[in-house]
mmCIF file of C-alpha atoms and ligand atoms in Angstrom:
data_model
loop_
_atom_site.group_PDB
_atom_site.id
_atom_site.type_symbol
_atom_site.label_atom_id
_atom_site.label_comp_id
_atom_site.label_asym_id
_atom_site.label_seq_id
_atom_site.Cartn_x
_atom_site.Cartn_y
_atom_site.Cartn_z
ATOM 1 C CA MET A 1 132.481 73.336 175.509
ATOM 2 C CA SER A 2 131.310 74.534 172.061
ATOM 3 C CA CYS A 3 128.254 76.756 172.058
ATOM 4 C CA TYR A 4 125.572 77.014 169.383
ATOM 5 C CA PRO A 5 122.465 79.103 168.595
ATOM 6 C CA ILE A 6 118.973 78.329 169.832
ATOM 7 C CA GLY A 7 116.931 76.840 166.969
ATOM 8 C CA VAL A 8 113.568 78.407 166.184
ATOM 9 C CA PHE A 9 111.247 76.532 163.837
ATOM 10 C CA ASP A 10 108.021 77.423 162.060
ATOM 11 C CA SER A 11 106.113 76.115 159.057
ATOM 12 C CA GLY A 12 106.924 79.430 157.359
ATOM 13 C CA TYR A 13 106.958 83.040 158.466
ATOM 14 C CA GLY A 14 104.769 83.008 161.591
ATOM 15 C CA GLY A 15 107.560 82.009 163.969
ATOM 16 C CA LEU A 16 109.277 85.279 163.183
ATOM 17 C CA THR A 17 106.700 87.060 165.378
ATOM 18 C CA ILE A 18 108.004 84.859 168.213
ATOM 19 C CA LEU A 19 111.669 85.268 167.257
ATOM 20 C CA LYS A 20 111.218 89.047 167.285
ATOM 21 C CA GLU A 21 110.247 88.831 170.973
ATOM 22 C CA PHE A 22 113.065 86.353 171.734
ATOM 23 C CA VAL A 23 115.570 88.884 170.390
ATOM 24 C CA ARG A 24 113.960 91.682 172.394
ATOM 25 C CA THR A 25 113.943 89.644 175.633
ATOM 26 C CA LEU A 26 117.244 87.766 175.141
ATOM 27 C CA PRO A 27 119.342 90.149 172.998
ATOM 28 C CA ASP A 28 122.674 88.464 173.811
ATOM 29 C CA TYR A 29 121.697 85.039 172.506
ATOM 30 C CA ASP A 30 122.215 83.647 168.995
ATOM 31 C CA PHE A 31 119.207 82.279 167.099
ATOM 32 C CA LEU A 32 118.966 80.086 164.020
ATOM 33 C CA TYR A 33 115.530 80.299 162.355
ATOM 34 C CA LEU A 34 114.176 77.694 159.946
ATOM 35 C CA GLY A 35 110.940 78.268 157.989
ATOM 36 C CA ASP A 36 109.587 75.249 156.099
ATOM 37 C CA ASN A 37 108.018 77.494 153.456
ATOM 38 C CA ALA A 38 108.159 74.810 150.767
ATOM 39 C CA ARG A 39 105.638 72.715 152.701
ATOM 40 C CA THR A 40 103.549 75.389 154.431
ATOM 41 C CA PRO A 41 100.735 75.532 155.510
ATOM 42 C CA TYR A 42 100.855 72.918 158.251
ATOM 43 C CA GLY A 43 97.450 73.957 159.645
ATOM 44 C CA THR A 44 95.492 71.833 157.182
ATOM 45 C CA ARG A 45 97.708 68.742 157.345
ATOM 46 C CA SER A 46 97.302 65.452 159.239
ATOM 47 C CA PHE A 47 99.021 64.593 162.526
ATOM 48 C CA ASP A 48 101.379 62.187 160.713
ATOM 49 C CA THR A 49 102.428 64.728 158.105
ATOM 50 C CA VAL A 50 102.977 67.583 160.584
ATOM 51 C CA TYR A 51 104.987 65.220 162.810
ATOM 52 C CA ARG A 52 107.147 63.955 159.919
ATOM 53 C CA TYR A 53 107.881 67.444 158.558
ATOM 54 C CA THR A 54 108.558 68.897 162.011
ATOM 55 C CA LEU A 55 110.897 66.056 162.983
ATOM 56 C CA GLN A 56 112.933 66.530 159.791
ATOM 57 C CA CYS A 57 113.303 70.234 160.546
ATOM 58 C CA VAL A 58 114.259 69.607 164.190
ATOM 59 C CA GLN A 59 116.891 67.100 163.034
ATOM 60 C CA TRP A 60 118.305 69.685 160.635
ATOM 61 C CA LEU A 61 118.544 72.255 163.449
ATOM 62 C CA PHE A 62 120.270 69.634 165.636
ATOM 63 C CA SER A 63 122.699 68.929 162.767
ATOM 64 C CA LYS A 64 123.606 72.632 162.819
ATOM 65 C CA GLY A 65 124.510 72.229 166.486
ATOM 66 C CA CYS A 66 121.422 73.786 168.161
ATOM 67 C CA PRO A 67 121.159 72.263 171.655
ATOM 68 C CA LEU A 68 117.665 73.695 172.153
ATOM 69 C CA VAL A 69 114.906 74.044 169.550
ATOM 70 C CA VAL A 70 111.685 75.996 170.024
ATOM 71 C CA LEU A 71 108.732 75.010 167.835
ATOM 72 C CA ALA A 72 107.456 78.560 167.267
ATOM 73 C CA CYS A 73 104.376 77.162 165.531
ATOM 74 C CA ASN A 74 101.189 76.225 167.328
ATOM 75 C CA THR A 75 100.268 73.575 164.787
ATOM 76 C CA ALA A 76 103.644 71.816 165.133
ATOM 77 C CA SER A 77 103.522 72.213 168.921
ATOM 78 C CA ALA A 78 100.026 70.674 168.940
ATOM 79 C CA LYS A 79 100.659 67.810 166.563
ATOM 80 C CA ALA A 80 104.339 66.894 166.819
ATOM 81 C CA LEU A 81 105.966 68.147 170.024
ATOM 82 C CA ARG A 82 104.941 65.436 172.435
ATOM 83 C CA THR A 83 105.986 62.559 170.117
ATOM 84 C CA ILE A 84 109.318 64.232 169.384
ATOM 85 C CA GLN A 85 109.973 64.813 173.111
ATOM 86 C CA GLN A 86 108.925 61.336 174.211
ATOM 87 C CA HIS A 87 109.878 59.151 171.281
ATOM 88 C CA ASP A 88 112.570 60.811 169.170
ATOM 89 C CA LEU A 89 114.655 62.919 171.536
ATOM 90 C CA PRO A 90 115.833 59.989 173.713
ATOM 91 C CA ARG A 91 117.238 58.188 170.646
ATOM 92 C CA LEU A 92 118.405 61.242 168.627
ATOM 93 C CA ASN A 93 120.110 63.291 171.305
ATOM 94 C CA PRO A 94 118.971 62.884 174.927
ATOM 95 C CA GLU A 95 120.934 65.974 176.002
ATOM 96 C CA ASN A 96 119.069 68.286 173.615
ATOM 97 C CA ARG A 97 115.655 69.813 174.247
ATOM 98 C CA VAL A 98 112.638 70.743 172.127
ATOM 99 C CA LEU A 99 110.072 73.178 173.528
ATOM 100 C CA GLY A 100 106.761 74.415 172.142
ATOM 101 C CA VAL A 101 104.522 77.463 172.442
ATOM 102 C CA ILE A 102 101.279 75.989 173.785
ATOM 103 C CA ARG A 103 102.244 75.011 177.323
ATOM 104 C CA PRO A 104 103.961 78.309 178.234
ATOM 105 C CA THR A 105 100.908 80.167 176.951
ATOM 106 C CA ALA A 106 98.416 77.910 178.738
ATOM 107 C CA GLU A 107 100.334 78.346 182.002
ATOM 108 C CA VAL A 108 99.569 82.059 182.214
ATOM 109 C CA MET A 109 96.032 82.275 180.756
ATOM 110 C CA GLY A 110 94.497 82.498 184.224
ATOM 111 C CA LYS A 111 96.269 85.816 184.778
ATOM 112 C CA PHE A 112 94.305 87.504 182.032
ATOM 113 C CA THR A 113 90.686 86.483 182.443
ATOM 114 C CA GLY A 114 88.292 87.884 185.014
ATOM 115 C CA THR A 115 85.145 86.098 183.800
ATOM 116 C CA GLY A 116 86.845 82.704 183.428
ATOM 117 C CA GLU A 117 85.897 82.431 179.731
ATOM 118 C CA VAL A 118 88.654 82.583 177.133
ATOM 119 C CA GLY A 119 88.558 82.344 173.363
ATOM 120 C CA ILE A 120 91.173 80.721 171.119
ATOM 121 C CA LEU A 121 91.634 81.709 167.480
ATOM 122 C CA ALA A 122 93.839 79.169 165.672
ATOM 123 C CA THR A 123 94.399 77.002 162.617
ATOM 124 C CA GLY A 124 92.086 74.029 162.014
ATOM 125 C CA GLY A 125 94.921 71.697 163.047
ATOM 126 C CA THR A 126 95.488 73.372 166.404
ATOM 127 C CA VAL A 127 91.736 73.513 167.173
ATOM 128 C CA GLN A 128 91.224 69.902 166.142
ATOM 129 C CA SER A 129 94.093 68.720 168.375
ATOM 130 C CA GLY A 130 92.266 70.075 171.462
ATOM 131 C CA SER A 131 95.672 71.072 172.869
ATOM 132 C CA TYR A 132 94.639 74.466 174.249
ATOM 133 C CA PRO A 133 91.546 73.319 176.173
ATOM 134 C CA ILE A 134 93.525 70.345 177.518
ATOM 135 C CA GLU A 135 96.577 72.364 178.579
ATOM 136 C CA ILE A 136 94.646 75.355 179.995
ATOM 137 C CA LYS A 137 92.421 73.018 182.061
ATOM 138 C CA LYS A 138 95.537 71.401 183.574
ATOM 139 C CA PHE A 139 96.509 74.742 185.124
ATOM 140 C CA PHE A 140 93.087 76.371 185.473
ATOM 141 C CA PRO A 141 90.323 73.721 185.665
ATOM 142 C CA GLU A 142 87.696 76.439 186.242
ATOM 143 C CA ILE A 143 88.363 78.244 182.940
ATOM 144 C CA GLU A 144 85.964 77.653 180.031
ATOM 145 C CA VAL A 145 87.810 77.565 176.701
ATOM 146 C CA TYR A 146 86.039 78.286 173.429
ATOM 147 C CA GLN A 147 87.813 77.739 170.096
ATOM 148 C CA GLU A 148 87.349 78.944 166.545
ATOM 149 C CA ALA A 149 89.317 77.645 163.549
ATOM 150 C CA CYS A 150 90.234 80.356 161.033
ATOM 151 C CA PRO A 151 91.404 78.431 157.960
ATOM 152 C CA MET A 152 91.484 81.490 155.679
ATOM 153 C CA TRP A 153 93.658 83.709 157.847
ATOM 154 C CA VAL A 154 97.091 82.215 157.088
ATOM 155 C CA PRO A 155 96.474 82.285 153.294
ATOM 156 C CA LEU A 156 95.256 85.911 153.566
ATOM 157 C CA ILE A 157 98.428 86.866 155.422
ATOM 158 C CA GLU A 158 100.788 84.909 153.188
ATOM 159 C CA ASN A 159 99.208 86.424 150.073
ATOM 160 C CA ASP A 160 99.558 90.004 151.325
ATOM 161 C CA GLU A 161 95.760 90.430 151.632
ATOM 162 C CA TYR A 162 95.651 90.893 155.380
ATOM 163 C CA GLN A 163 95.498 94.685 155.305
ATOM 164 C CA HIS A 164 92.848 94.851 152.577
ATOM 165 C CA GLN A 165 89.094 94.946 152.705
ATOM 166 C CA GLY A 166 88.664 91.361 151.502
ATOM 167 C CA ALA A 167 90.154 90.166 154.772
ATOM 168 C CA ASP A 168 87.384 91.921 156.764
ATOM 169 C CA TYR A 169 84.801 89.342 155.746
ATOM 170 C CA PHE A 170 86.761 86.386 157.150
ATOM 171 C CA VAL A 171 88.024 88.190 160.244
ATOM 172 C CA LYS A 172 84.518 89.404 161.161
ATOM 173 C CA LYS A 173 83.000 85.984 160.526
ATOM 174 C CA ASN A 174 85.464 84.077 162.725
ATOM 175 C CA VAL A 175 85.499 86.675 165.513
ATOM 176 C CA GLU A 176 81.675 86.731 165.625
ATOM 177 C CA ASN A 177 81.528 82.922 165.558
ATOM 178 C CA LEU A 178 83.902 82.769 168.541
ATOM 179 C CA LEU A 179 82.032 85.396 170.546
ATOM 180 C CA GLY A 180 78.782 83.540 169.801
ATOM 181 C CA LYS A 181 80.155 80.451 171.555
ATOM 182 C CA GLY A 182 80.694 82.018 174.987
ATOM 183 C CA SER A 183 78.790 85.096 176.107
ATOM 184 C CA HIS A 184 81.326 86.052 178.834
ATOM 185 C CA ILE A 185 84.573 85.748 176.886
ATOM 186 C CA ASP A 186 86.858 88.560 178.093
ATOM 187 C CA THR A 187 90.217 87.319 176.731
ATOM 188 C CA ILE A 188 91.053 86.104 173.243
ATOM 189 C CA LEU A 189 94.353 84.421 172.409
ATOM 190 C CA LEU A 190 95.881 84.608 168.949
ATOM 191 C CA ALA A 191 96.992 80.972 168.972
ATOM 192 C CA CYS A 192 98.687 81.026 165.601
ATOM 193 C CA THR A 193 101.993 82.796 165.177
ATOM 194 C CA HIS A 194 100.793 84.427 161.943
ATOM 195 C CA TYR A 195 97.835 86.169 163.498
ATOM 196 C CA PRO A 196 99.576 89.149 165.162
ATOM 197 C CA LEU A 197 99.689 90.670 161.663
ATOM 198 C CA LEU A 198 95.876 90.748 161.703
ATOM 199 C CA GLU A 199 95.675 92.247 165.180
ATOM 200 C CA LYS A 200 94.415 95.658 164.052
ATOM 201 C CA LYS A 201 91.632 94.167 161.958
ATOM 202 C CA ILE A 202 90.610 91.724 164.684
ATOM 203 C CA ARG A 203 90.386 94.542 167.234
ATOM 204 C CA ALA A 204 88.060 96.444 164.919
ATOM 205 C CA PHE A 205 85.481 93.653 165.298
ATOM 206 C CA LEU A 206 85.847 93.190 169.051
ATOM 207 C CA PRO A 207 83.596 94.887 171.593
ATOM 208 C CA ASP A 208 85.400 97.081 174.143
ATOM 209 C CA GLY A 209 86.672 95.319 177.209
ATOM 210 C CA ILE A 210 87.895 92.146 175.487
ATOM 211 C CA ALA A 211 91.656 91.652 175.743
ATOM 212 C CA LEU A 212 93.501 90.344 172.702
ATOM 213 C CA LEU A 213 96.695 88.424 173.493
ATOM 214 C CA SER A 214 99.625 87.627 171.207
ATOM 215 C CA GLN A 215 102.004 84.894 172.306
ATOM 216 C CA GLY A 216 105.394 86.408 171.456
ATOM 217 C CA ASP A 217 106.187 88.083 174.759
ATOM 218 C CA ILE A 218 104.609 85.269 176.801
ATOM 219 C CA VAL A 219 106.775 82.624 175.099
ATOM 220 C CA ALA A 220 109.883 84.838 175.263
ATOM 221 C CA LEU A 221 109.542 85.313 179.026
ATOM 222 C CA SER A 222 109.011 81.593 179.432
ATOM 223 C CA LEU A 223 112.213 80.867 177.438
ATOM 224 C CA LYS A 224 114.150 83.326 179.587
ATOM 225 C CA ASP A 225 112.837 81.627 182.704
ATOM 226 C CA TYR A 226 113.717 78.185 181.264
ATOM 227 C CA LEU A 227 117.324 79.231 180.579
ATOM 228 C CA GLU A 228 117.646 80.683 184.082
ATOM 229 C CA ARG A 229 116.383 77.436 185.596
ATOM 230 C CA HIS A 230 118.604 75.261 183.345
ATOM 231 C CA PRO A 231 122.181 76.591 183.515
ATOM 232 C CA GLU A 232 123.446 73.339 181.927
ATOM 233 C CA MET A 233 121.466 74.276 178.786
ATOM 234 C CA ASP A 234 122.217 77.975 179.036
ATOM 235 C CA ASN A 235 125.956 77.155 179.026
ATOM 236 C CA ARG A 236 125.531 75.373 175.678
ATOM 237 C CA CYS A 237 123.875 78.412 174.011
ATOM 238 C CA SER A 238 126.139 80.851 172.165
ATOM 239 C CA LYS A 239 125.769 84.533 172.977
ATOM 240 C CA LEU A 240 126.968 86.892 170.274
ATOM 241 C CA GLY A 241 123.566 88.478 169.649
ATOM 242 C CA THR A 242 123.212 87.148 166.057
ATOM 243 C CA GLN A 243 120.256 85.834 164.044
ATOM 244 C CA GLN A 244 120.542 83.516 161.024
ATOM 245 C CA PHE A 245 117.605 82.625 158.774
ATOM 246 C CA TYR A 246 116.986 79.597 156.558
ATOM 247 C CA THR A 247 114.036 78.670 154.371
ATOM 248 C CA THR A 248 113.162 75.512 152.450
ATOM 249 C CA ASP A 249 111.822 77.645 149.562
ATOM 250 C CA CYS A 250 112.773 80.746 147.570
ATOM 251 C CA THR A 251 115.071 83.028 149.607
ATOM 252 C CA GLU A 252 114.001 86.240 147.802
ATOM 253 C CA ASP A 253 110.329 85.590 148.662
ATOM 254 C CA PHE A 254 111.287 84.695 152.207
ATOM 255 C CA ASP A 255 113.322 87.862 152.741
ATOM 256 C CA ARG A 256 110.541 90.076 151.378
ATOM 257 C CA HIS A 257 107.824 88.570 153.594
ATOM 258 C CA ALA A 258 110.031 87.901 156.591
ATOM 259 C CA ALA A 259 110.888 91.565 157.052
ATOM 260 C CA VAL A 260 107.174 92.270 157.713
ATOM 261 C CA PHE A 261 106.890 89.544 160.368
ATOM 262 C CA PHE A 262 110.284 90.207 161.942
ATOM 263 C CA GLY A 263 110.138 93.989 161.716
ATOM 264 C CA LYS A 264 113.675 94.272 160.270
ATOM 265 C CA PRO A 265 115.421 93.301 157.008
ATOM 266 C CA VAL A 266 116.230 89.598 156.748
ATOM 267 C CA ALA A 267 118.783 87.806 154.526
ATOM 268 C CA SER A 268 118.089 84.074 154.383
ATOM 269 C CA GLY A 269 119.877 80.996 153.088
ATOM 270 C CA TYR A 270 118.262 78.048 151.296
ATOM 271 C CA VAL A 271 118.129 74.538 152.679
ATOM 272 C CA SER A 272 116.626 71.433 151.108
ATOM 273 C CA ILE A 273 114.834 69.196 153.603
ATOM 274 C CA ASP A 274 112.965 65.964 152.807
HETATM 275 N N1 DGL B 1 101.978 79.750 162.162
HETATM 276 C C1 DGL B 1 101.480 78.418 162.335
HETATM 277 C C2 DGL B 1 100.847 78.247 163.718
HETATM 278 O O1 DGL B 1 101.213 78.909 164.645
HETATM 279 C C3 DGL B 1 100.464 77.974 161.326
HETATM 280 C C4 DGL B 1 100.724 78.260 159.904
HETATM 281 C C5 DGL B 1 100.437 77.065 159.050
HETATM 282 O O2 DGL B 1 99.272 76.663 158.903
HETATM 283 O O3 DGL B 1 101.421 76.515 158.559
HETATM 284 O O4 DGL B 1 99.985 77.444 163.924
#
């Protein structure tokens, strides 16, 4: 049987914070990353648009042979995953699988909170979808989930402003808004794959004793567990320890930014998708 890389998709660079953890946790596997930089951000777009764009990118990853695709983007996981799994996968390729980042994160949230109040920082699209409160309540009905949309954070990160003082205003505002919603929040999830780059700044505005969670390692452990439980899929995944990168926009820009998210130099190829 021919083996192919695991596809990893994001609207742009954010998924690289997830891919970084995939490589750390599953170093033998091959990964093929696609960033839809030409059409980012997804966080402000409608359900229909996010679904259409995501489906096109998943189909491209399938056309490259990927048997398994991870939507390493909360917005795409919130707005497109279920329709792709239920409607498109059976007709496109019933043997393939598409996974997201919301469910594996929701599954473990109960491990982190003592007070039973958790906060979610995410794009407007993810907040509006209600996916986190819905999924967390499925596993932990007793947990109260408070959400805050941070529409300025992705643009700040993508425009290299995230380490500068201008970013403080927006980070402080959204963190304070969230904490104002639930007085016993003890765990905050960065529910956008871009946000780990702002972690230091976010921490500066958090009172002691509040845990700040990034999803990368949570999703990586969940993927490892999935592959262990599904040997039929694991056997279709190639294992030479390589990573390939593609973007739908300028490769030079991608490589420059991607290195910051991925933590290592990146050399991407261009692909046109529409
Ligand atoms: N990184 C994406 C997420 O996790 C959002 C970025 C965007 O708005 O495109 O939600």
